[in-house]
Tab-separated table of C-alpha atoms and ligand atoms in Angstrom:
chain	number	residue	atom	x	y	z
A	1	UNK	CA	52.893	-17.158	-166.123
A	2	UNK	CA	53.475	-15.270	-169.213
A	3	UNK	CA	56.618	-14.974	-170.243
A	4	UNK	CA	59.126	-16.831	-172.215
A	5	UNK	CA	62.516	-17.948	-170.824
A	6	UNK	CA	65.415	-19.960	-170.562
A	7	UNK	CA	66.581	-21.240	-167.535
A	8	UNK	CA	70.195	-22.612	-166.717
A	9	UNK	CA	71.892	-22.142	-163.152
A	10	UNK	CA	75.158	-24.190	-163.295
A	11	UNK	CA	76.289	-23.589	-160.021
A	12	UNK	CA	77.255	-26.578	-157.722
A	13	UNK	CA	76.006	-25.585	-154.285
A	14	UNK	CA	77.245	-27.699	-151.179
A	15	UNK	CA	75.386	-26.459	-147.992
A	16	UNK	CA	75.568	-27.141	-144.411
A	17	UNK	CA	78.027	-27.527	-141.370
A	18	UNK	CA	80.479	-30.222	-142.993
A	19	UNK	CA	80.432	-28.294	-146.556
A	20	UNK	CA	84.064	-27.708	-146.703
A	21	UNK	CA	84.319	-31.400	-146.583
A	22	UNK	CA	83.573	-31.407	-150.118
A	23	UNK	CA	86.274	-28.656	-151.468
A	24	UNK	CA	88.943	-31.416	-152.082
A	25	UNK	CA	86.276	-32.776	-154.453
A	26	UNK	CA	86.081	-29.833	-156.548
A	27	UNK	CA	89.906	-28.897	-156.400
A	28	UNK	CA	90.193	-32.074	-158.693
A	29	UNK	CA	88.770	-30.641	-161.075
A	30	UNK	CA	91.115	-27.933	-162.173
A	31	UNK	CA	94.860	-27.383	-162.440
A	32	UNK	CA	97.312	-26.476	-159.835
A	33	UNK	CA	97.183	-22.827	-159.794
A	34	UNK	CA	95.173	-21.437	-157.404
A	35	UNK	CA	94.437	-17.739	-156.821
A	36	UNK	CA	93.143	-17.410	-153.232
A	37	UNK	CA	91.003	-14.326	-152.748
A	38	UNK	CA	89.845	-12.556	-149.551
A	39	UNK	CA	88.752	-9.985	-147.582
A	40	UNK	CA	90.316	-6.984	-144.839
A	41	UNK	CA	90.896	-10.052	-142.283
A	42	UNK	CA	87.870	-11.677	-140.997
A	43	UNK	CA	88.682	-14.695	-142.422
A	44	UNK	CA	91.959	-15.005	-140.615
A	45	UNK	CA	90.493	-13.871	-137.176
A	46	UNK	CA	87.619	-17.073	-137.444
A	47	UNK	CA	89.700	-19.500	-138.603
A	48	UNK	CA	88.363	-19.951	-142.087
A	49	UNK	CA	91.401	-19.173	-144.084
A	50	UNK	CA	93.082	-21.494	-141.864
A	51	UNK	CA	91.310	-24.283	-142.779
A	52	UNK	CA	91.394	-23.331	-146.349
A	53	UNK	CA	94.834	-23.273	-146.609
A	54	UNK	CA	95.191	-26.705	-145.045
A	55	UNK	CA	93.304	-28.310	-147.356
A	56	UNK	CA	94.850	-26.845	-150.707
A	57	UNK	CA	98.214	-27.483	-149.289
A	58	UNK	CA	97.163	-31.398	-148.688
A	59	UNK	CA	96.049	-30.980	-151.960
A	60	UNK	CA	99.682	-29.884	-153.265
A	61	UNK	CA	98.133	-26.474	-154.754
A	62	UNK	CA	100.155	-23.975	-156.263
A	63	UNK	CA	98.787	-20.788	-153.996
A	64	UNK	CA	98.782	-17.177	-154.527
A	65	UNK	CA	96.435	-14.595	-152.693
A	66	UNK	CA	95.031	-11.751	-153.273
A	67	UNK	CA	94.119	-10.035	-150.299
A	68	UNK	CA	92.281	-7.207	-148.964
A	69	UNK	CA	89.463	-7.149	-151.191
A	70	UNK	CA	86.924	-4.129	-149.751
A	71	UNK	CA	83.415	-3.908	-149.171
A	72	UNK	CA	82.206	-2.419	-152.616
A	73	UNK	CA	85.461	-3.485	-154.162
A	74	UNK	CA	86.862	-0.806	-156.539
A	75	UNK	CA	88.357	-0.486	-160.506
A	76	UNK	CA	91.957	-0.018	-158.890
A	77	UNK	CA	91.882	-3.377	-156.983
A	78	UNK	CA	90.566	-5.084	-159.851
A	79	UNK	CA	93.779	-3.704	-161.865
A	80	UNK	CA	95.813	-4.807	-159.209
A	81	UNK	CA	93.918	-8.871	-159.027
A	82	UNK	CA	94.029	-9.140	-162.969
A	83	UNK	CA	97.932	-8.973	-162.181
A	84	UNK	CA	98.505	-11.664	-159.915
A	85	UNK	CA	95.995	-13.710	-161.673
A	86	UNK	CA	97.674	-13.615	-165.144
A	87	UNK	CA	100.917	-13.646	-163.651
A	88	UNK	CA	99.985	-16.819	-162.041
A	89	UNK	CA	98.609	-18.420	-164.602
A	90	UNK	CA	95.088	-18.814	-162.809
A	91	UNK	CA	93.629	-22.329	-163.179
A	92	UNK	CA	90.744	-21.252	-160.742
A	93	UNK	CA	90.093	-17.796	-158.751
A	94	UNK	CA	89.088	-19.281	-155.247
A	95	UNK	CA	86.559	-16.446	-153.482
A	96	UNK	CA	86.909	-16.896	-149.582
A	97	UNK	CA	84.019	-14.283	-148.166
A	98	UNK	CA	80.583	-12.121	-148.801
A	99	UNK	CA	79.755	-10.792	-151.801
A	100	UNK	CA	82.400	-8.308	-152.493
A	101	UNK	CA	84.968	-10.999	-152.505
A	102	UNK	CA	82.946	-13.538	-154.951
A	103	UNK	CA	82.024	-10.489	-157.408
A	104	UNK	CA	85.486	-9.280	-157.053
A	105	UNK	CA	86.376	-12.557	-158.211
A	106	UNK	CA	83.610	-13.106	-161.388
A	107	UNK	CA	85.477	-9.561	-162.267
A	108	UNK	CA	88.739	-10.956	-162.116
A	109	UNK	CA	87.861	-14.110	-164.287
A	110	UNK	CA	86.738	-12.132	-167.118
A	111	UNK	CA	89.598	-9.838	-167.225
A	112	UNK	CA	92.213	-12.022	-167.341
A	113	UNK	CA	92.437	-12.981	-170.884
A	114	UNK	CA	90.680	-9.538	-171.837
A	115	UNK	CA	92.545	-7.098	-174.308
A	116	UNK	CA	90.144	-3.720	-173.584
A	117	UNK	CA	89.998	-1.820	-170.189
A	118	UNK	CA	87.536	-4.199	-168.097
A	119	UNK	CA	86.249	-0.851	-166.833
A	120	UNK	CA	85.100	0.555	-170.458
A	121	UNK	CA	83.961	-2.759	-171.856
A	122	UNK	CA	81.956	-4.492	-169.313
A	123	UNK	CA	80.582	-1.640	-166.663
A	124	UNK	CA	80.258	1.370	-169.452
A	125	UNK	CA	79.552	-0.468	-172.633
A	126	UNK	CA	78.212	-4.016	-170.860
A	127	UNK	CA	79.137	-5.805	-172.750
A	128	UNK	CA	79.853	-9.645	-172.664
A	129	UNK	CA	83.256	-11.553	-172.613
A	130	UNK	CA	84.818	-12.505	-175.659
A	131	UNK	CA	88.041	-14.375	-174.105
A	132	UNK	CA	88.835	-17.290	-171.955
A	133	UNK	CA	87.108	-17.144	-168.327
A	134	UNK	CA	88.822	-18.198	-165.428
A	135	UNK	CA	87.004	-20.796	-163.349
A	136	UNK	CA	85.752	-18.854	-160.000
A	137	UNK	CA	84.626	-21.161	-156.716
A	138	UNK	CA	83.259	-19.523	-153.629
A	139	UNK	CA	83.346	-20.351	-149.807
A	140	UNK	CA	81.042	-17.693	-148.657
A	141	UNK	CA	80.938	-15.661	-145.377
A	142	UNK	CA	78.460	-13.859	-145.144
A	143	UNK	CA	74.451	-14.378	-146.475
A	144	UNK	CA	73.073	-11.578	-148.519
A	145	UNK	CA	74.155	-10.383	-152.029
A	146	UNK	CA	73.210	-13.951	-153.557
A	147	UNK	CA	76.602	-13.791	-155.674
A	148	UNK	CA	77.410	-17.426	-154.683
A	149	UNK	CA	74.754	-18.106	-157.227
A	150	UNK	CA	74.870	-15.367	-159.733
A	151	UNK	CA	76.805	-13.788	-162.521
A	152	UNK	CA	76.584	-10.120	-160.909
A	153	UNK	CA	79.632	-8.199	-160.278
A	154	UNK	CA	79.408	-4.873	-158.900
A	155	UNK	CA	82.734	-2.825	-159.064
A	156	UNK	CA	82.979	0.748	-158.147
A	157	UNK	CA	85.501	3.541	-159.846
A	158	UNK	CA	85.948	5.857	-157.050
A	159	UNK	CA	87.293	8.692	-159.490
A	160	UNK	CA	84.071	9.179	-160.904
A	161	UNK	CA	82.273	7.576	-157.699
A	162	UNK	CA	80.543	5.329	-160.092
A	163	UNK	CA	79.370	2.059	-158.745
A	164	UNK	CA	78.361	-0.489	-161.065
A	165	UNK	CA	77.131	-3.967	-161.309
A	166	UNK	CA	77.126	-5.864	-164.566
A	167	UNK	CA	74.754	-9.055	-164.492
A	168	UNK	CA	76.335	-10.998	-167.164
A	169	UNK	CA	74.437	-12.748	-169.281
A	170	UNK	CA	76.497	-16.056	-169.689
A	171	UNK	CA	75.966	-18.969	-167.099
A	172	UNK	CA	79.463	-19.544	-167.616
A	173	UNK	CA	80.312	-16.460	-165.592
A	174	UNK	CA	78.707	-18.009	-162.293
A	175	UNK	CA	80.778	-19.601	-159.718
A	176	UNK	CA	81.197	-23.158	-161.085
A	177	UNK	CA	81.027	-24.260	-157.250
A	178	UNK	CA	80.461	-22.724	-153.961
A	179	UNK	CA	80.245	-23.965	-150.050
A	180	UNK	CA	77.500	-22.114	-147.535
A	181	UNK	CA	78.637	-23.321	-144.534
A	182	UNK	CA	76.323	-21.376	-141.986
A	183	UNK	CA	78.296	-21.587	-139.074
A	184	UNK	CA	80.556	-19.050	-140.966
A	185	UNK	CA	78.323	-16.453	-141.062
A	186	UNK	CA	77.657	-16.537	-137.267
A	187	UNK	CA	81.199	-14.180	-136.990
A	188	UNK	CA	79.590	-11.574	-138.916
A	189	UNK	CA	79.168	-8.533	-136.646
A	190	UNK	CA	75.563	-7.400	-136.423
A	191	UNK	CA	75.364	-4.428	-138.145
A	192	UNK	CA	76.570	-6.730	-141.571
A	193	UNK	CA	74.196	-9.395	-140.335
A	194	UNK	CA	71.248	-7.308	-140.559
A	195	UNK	CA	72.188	-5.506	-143.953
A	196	UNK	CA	72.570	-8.661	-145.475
A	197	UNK	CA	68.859	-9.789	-144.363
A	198	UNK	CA	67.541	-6.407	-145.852
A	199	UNK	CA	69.422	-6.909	-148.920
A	200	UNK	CA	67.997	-10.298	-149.186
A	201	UNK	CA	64.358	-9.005	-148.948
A	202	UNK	CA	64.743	-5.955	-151.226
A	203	UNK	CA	66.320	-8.669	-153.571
A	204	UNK	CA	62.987	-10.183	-153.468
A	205	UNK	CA	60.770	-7.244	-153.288
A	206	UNK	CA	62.639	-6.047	-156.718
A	207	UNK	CA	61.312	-9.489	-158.836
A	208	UNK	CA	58.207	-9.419	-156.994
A	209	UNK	CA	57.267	-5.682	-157.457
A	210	UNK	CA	56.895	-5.903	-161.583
A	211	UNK	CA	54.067	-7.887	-163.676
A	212	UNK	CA	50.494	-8.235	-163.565
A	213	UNK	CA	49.979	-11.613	-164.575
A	214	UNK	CA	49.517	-14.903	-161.981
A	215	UNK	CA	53.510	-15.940	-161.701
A	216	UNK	CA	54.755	-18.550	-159.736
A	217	UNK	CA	57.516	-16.516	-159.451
A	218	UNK	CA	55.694	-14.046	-157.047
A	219	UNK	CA	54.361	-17.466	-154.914
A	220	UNK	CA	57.571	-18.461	-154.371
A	221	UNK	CA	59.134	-14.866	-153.452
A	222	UNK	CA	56.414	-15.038	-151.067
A	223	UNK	CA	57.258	-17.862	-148.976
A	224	UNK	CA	60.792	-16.786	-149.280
A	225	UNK	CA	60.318	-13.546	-147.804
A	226	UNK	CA	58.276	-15.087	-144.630
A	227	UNK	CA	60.843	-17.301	-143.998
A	228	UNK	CA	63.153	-14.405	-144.064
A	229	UNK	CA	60.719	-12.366	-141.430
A	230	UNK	CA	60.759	-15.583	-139.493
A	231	UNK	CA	64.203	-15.891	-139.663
A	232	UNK	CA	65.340	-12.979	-139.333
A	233	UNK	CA	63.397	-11.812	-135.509
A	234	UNK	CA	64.830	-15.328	-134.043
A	235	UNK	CA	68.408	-14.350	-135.351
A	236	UNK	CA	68.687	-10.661	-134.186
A	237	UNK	CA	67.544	-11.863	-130.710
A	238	UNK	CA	69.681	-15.006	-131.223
A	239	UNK	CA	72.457	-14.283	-133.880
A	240	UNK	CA	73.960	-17.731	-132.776
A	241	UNK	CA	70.982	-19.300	-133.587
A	242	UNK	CA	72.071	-22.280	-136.317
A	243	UNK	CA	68.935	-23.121	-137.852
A	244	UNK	CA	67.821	-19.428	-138.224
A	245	UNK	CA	70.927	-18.489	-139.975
A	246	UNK	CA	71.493	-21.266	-141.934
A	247	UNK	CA	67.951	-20.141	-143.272
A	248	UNK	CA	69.073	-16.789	-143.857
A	249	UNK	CA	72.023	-18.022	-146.064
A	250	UNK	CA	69.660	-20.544	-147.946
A	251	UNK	CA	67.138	-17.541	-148.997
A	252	UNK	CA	69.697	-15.153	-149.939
A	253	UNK	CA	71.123	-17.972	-152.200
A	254	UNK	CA	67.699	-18.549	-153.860
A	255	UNK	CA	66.925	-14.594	-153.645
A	256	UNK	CA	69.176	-13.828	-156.350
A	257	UNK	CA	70.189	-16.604	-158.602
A	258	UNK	CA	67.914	-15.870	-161.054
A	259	UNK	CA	64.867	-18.335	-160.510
A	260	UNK	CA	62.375	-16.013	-159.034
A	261	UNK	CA	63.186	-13.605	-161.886
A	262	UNK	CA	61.580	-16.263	-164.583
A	263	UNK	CA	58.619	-14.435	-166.305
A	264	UNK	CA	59.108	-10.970	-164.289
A	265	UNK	CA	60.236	-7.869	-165.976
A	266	UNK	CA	62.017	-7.040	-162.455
A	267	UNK	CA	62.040	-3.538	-160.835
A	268	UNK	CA	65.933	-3.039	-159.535
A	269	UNK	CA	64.940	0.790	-158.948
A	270	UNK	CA	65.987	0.229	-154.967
A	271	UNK	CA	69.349	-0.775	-156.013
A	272	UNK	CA	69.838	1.820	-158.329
A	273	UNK	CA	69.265	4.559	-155.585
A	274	UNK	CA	71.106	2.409	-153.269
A	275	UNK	CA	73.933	1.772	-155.531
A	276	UNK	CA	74.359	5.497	-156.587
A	277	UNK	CA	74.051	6.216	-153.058
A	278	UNK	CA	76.983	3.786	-152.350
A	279	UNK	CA	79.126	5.234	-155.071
A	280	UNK	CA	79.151	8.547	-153.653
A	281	UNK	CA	79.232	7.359	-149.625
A	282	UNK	CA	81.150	4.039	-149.781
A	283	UNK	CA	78.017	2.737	-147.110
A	284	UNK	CA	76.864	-0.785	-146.609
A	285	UNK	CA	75.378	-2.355	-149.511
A	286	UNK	CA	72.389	-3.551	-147.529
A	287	UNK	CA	71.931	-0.425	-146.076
A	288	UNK	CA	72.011	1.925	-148.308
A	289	UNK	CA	69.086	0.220	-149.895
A	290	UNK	CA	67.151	-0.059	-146.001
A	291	UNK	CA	67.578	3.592	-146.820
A	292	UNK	CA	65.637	4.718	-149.775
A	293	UNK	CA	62.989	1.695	-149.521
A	294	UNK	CA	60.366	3.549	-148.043
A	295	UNK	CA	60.339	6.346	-150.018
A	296	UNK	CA	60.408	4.588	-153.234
A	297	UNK	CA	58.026	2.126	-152.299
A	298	UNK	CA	55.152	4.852	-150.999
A	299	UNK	CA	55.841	6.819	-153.971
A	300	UNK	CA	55.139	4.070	-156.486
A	301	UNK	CA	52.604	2.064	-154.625
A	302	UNK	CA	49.717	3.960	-156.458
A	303	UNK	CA	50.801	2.557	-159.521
A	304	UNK	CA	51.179	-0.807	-158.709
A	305	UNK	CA	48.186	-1.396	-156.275
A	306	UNK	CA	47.361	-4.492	-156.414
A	307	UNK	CA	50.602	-5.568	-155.824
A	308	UNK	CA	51.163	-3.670	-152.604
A	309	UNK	CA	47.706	-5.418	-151.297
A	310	UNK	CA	48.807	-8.564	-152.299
A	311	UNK	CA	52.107	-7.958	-150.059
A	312	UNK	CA	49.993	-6.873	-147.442
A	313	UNK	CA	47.919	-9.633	-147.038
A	314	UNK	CA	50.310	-12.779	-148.175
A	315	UNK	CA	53.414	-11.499	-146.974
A	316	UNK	CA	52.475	-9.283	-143.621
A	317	UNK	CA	49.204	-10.799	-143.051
A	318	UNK	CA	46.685	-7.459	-143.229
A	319	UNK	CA	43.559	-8.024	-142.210
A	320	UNK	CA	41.208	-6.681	-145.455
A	321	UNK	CA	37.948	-6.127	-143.432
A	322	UNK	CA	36.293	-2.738	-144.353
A	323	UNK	CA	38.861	-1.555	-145.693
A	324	UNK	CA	39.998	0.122	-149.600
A	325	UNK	CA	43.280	-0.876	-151.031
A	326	UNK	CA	45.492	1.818	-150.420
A	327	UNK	CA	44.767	1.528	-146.786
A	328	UNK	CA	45.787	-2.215	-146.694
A	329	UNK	CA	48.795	-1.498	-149.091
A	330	UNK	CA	49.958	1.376	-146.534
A	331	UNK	CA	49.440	-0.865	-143.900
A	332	UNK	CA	51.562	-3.556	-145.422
A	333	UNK	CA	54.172	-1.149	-145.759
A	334	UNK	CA	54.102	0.052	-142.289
A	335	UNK	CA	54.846	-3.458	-141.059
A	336	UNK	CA	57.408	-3.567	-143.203
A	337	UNK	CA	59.088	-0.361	-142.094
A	338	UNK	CA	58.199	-1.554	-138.292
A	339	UNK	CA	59.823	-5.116	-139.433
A	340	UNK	CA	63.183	-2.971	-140.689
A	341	UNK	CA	63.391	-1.005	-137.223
A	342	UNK	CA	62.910	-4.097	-135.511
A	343	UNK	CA	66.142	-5.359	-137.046
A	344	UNK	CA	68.022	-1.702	-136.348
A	345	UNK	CA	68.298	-0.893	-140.133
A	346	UNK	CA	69.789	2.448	-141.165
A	347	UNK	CA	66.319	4.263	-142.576
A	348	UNK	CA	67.908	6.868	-144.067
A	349	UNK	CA	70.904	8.178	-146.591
A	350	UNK	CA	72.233	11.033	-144.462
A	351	UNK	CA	73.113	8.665	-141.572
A	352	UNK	CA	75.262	7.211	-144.251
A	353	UNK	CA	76.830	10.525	-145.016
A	354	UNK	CA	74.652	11.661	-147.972
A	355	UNK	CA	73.475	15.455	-147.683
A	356	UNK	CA	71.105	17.877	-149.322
A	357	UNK	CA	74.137	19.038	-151.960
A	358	UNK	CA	75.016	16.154	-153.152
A	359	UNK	CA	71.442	15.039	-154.190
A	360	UNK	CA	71.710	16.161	-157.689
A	361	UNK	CA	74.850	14.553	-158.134
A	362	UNK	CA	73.394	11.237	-156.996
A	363	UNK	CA	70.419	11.660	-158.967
A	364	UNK	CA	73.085	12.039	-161.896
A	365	UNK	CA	74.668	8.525	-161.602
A	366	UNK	CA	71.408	6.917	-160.694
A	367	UNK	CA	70.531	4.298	-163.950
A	368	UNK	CA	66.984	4.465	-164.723
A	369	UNK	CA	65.071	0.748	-164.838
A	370	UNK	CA	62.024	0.210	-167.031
A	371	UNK	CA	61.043	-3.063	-165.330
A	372	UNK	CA	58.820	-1.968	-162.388
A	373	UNK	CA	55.228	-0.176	-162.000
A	374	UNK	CA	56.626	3.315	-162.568
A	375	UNK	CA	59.398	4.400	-164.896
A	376	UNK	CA	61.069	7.434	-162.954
A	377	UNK	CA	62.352	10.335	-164.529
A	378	UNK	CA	65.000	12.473	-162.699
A	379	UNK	CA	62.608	15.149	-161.119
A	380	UNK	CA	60.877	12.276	-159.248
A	381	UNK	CA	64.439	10.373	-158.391
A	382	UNK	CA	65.436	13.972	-157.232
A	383	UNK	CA	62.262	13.781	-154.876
A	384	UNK	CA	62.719	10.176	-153.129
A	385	UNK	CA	66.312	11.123	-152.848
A	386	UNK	CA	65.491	14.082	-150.721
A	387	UNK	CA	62.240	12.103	-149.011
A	388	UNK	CA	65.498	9.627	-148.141
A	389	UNK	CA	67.507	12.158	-146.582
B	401	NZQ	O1	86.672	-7.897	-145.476
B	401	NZQ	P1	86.445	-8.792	-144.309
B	401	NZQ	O2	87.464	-8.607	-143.235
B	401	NZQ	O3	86.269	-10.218	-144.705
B	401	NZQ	O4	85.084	-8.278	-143.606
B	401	NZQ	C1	83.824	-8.285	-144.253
B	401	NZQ	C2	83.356	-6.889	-144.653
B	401	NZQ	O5	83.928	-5.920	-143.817
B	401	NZQ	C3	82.791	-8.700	-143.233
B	401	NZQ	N1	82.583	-10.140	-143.169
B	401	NZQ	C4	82.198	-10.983	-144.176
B	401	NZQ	N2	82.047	-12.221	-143.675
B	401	NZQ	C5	82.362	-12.157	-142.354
B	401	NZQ	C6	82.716	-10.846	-142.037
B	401	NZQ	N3	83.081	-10.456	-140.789
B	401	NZQ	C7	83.093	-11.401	-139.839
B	401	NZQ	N4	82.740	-12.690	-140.077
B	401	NZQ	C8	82.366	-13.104	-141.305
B	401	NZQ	N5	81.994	-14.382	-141.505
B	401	NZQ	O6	81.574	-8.098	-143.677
B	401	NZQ	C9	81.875	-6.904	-144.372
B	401	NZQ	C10	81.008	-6.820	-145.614
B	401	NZQ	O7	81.360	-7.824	-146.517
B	401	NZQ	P2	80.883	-7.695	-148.030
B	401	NZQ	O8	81.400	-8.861	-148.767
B	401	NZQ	O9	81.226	-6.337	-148.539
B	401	NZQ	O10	79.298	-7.759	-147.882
B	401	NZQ	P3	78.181	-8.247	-148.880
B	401	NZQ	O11	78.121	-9.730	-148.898
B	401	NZQ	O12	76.975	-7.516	-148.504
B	401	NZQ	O13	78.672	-7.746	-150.327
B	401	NZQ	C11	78.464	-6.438	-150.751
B	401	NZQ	C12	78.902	-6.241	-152.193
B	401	NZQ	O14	78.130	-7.068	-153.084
B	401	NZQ	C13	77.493	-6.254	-154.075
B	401	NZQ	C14	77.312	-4.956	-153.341
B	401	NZQ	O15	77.041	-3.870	-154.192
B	401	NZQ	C15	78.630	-4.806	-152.625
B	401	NZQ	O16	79.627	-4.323	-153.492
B	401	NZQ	N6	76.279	-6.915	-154.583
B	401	NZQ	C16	76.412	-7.991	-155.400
B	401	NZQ	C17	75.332	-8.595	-155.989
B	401	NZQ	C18	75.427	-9.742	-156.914
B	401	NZQ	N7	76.565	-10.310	-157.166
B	401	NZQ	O17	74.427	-10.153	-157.465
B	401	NZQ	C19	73.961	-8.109	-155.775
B	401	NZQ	C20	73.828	-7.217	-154.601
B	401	NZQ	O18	72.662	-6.454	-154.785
B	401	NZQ	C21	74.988	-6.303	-154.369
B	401	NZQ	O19	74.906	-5.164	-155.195
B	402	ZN	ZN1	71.553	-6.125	-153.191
């Protein structure tokens, strides 16, 4: 390992069946106020809000809720949450859902106290907070976006179709606490269950696909992303398979909370595509990125070679014999792409209601990332955009 870092991930994690035990616990900890945030429903329908609710009304909580929160939650809701939050005097922001709820609610906590437009200060200028954060704990639903772990929060203006996410630099931004119970994921219908699992791997693929040098980092993605393959082929025949999911919520927690990042210069070209994708077809997260994977990946393999061997061979276990590199690195990849059909993933962006005309507007909004083996320029983004069609 090269690099130099600092590494700090303050976020109290309580895992398994009987997490929610353990809520009470926390609740201590802060005042009486309690903004309770969710999503379209889901959480009503399984019984999770339910128990929620009983257990910050034994604890004599003051309650307000903020429901509704989208998939790819947008600037107008966030408007709307800073509201009830301030009005409320928010002691802590309590996230009940998958990772549009719990970035919803890092977006929330740093808005609160903030005197600029949230919009213009931390997703056009990014910059950092300079008030009072509100305290955000998350009960997650669903196992993908790793924001139970993380300070990302995406947010997406759908005037100028704009989707954003703003890692924030601060620790203090992360959920101070949140509870992966598996069993609440099993609800999850399969088309989310299976964008999640891709998001999870691309979330690895983007650390692992930057650097030269011999990184621990890249030994640990590894394992993670077998487990994931593992994982993953027992849940889609088995979705109510415990010890595969609760797998699948453990890797996406570890996927993206910053540890396999240490020493990388990290990629994040897939979610760029994906995410200007997203902003301009409101798709699944997970999917959008399932989309433009293959494309991107061919295109830049060349340029990162021994990389896409190393994949090949550690990850999708090539055989090497008498054969040159690009052969085993295209064979890696084509066990990937048989790996993503095997799970039913969306393989392209028009499926998702992209089209030829709106390629150059995508291209547009699509950030350019210096981290990974090939920094794009907007002829060749134009080009894996239309390979993605
Ligand atoms: O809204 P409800 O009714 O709750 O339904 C949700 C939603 O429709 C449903 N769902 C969640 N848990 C469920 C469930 N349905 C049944 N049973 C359950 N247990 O699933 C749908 C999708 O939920 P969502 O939270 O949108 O999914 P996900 O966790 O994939 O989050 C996506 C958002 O996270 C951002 C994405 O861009 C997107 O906006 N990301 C955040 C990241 C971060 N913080 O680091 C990184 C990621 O790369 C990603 O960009
Ligand atoms: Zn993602």
């Amino acid at each position: 390992m090269l690099g130099n870092f600092s590494y700090c991930n303050p976020t109290k994690l309580y895992f398994g069946e009987n997490s929610l035990d353990y809520l009470n616990t926390e609740l201590l900890k802060y005042g009486n106020n309690i903004v309770l945030i969710y999503g379209g429903g889901s959480v009503k329908k399984n019984g999770i809000y339910d128990a929620v609710i009983e257990i910050l009304k034994k604890s004599k909580k003051n309650i307000v809720e903020i429901s509704g929160v989208m998939p790819n939650p947008t600037l107008k809701k966030l408007y709307e949450g800073i509201e009830i939050a301030r009005n409320h005097h928010a002691d802590l922001l309590l996230a009940v859902g998958g990772g549009s709820v719990c970035d919803y609610a890092k977006a929330v906590s740093v808005s609160v106290n903030c005197t600029e437009d949230p919009w213009e200060k931390y997703y056009l200028r990014f910059e950092e907070p300079d008030c009072e954060i509100i305290p955000v704990g998350c009960i997650l639903t669903m196992a993908g976006t790793g924001s139970e772990m993380n300070s990302g929060a995406v947010i997406t203006n759908q005037q100028t179709k704009q989707k954003i996410g703003h890692v924030f630099a601060d620790e203090a931004i992360m959920p101070k606490f949140s509870i992966l119970n598996p069993k609440y994921t099993l609800s999850l219908p399969y088309y989310q269950m299976v964008s999640g699992i891709y998001d999870i791997f691309n979330h690895i693929c983007e650390q692992y696909f930057s650097g030269t040098d011999n990184n621990t980092s890249d030994y640990i993605s590894e394992g993670l992303m077998k487990s994931l393959i593992h994982s993953s082929r027992i849940a889609i025949k088995d979705p109510n398979n415990y010890e595969a999911r609760s797998n699948i919520m453990w890797i996406a927690t570890w996927a993206l909370n910053t540890l396999i990042a240490k020493g990388k210069s990290t990629d994040w070209m897939v979610h760029m595509l994906g995410q200007a994708v997203g902003g301009y077809t409101n798709a699944t997260h997970g999917m959008t990125l399932a989309a433009v994977s293959l494309p991107y990946y061919k295109y830049i393999m060349p340029y990162g070679l021994d990389k896409f061997v190393r994949f090949a061979t550690n990850v999708w276990d090539i055989k090497t014999d008498e054969k040159n590199k690009e052969e085993i690195a295209l064979e890696g990849l084509k066990a990937m792409e048989n790996w993503m059909k095997e799970l039913g993933l969306v393989m392209n962006i028009t499926e998702l209601g992209a089209n030829k005309d709106m390629i150059e507007d995508i291209a547009d909004v699509t950030a350019i990332m210096p981290g990974g083996y090939k920094i794009l320029d907007r002829e060749e983004i134009i080009n894996i955009l239309k390979e993605s069609l």
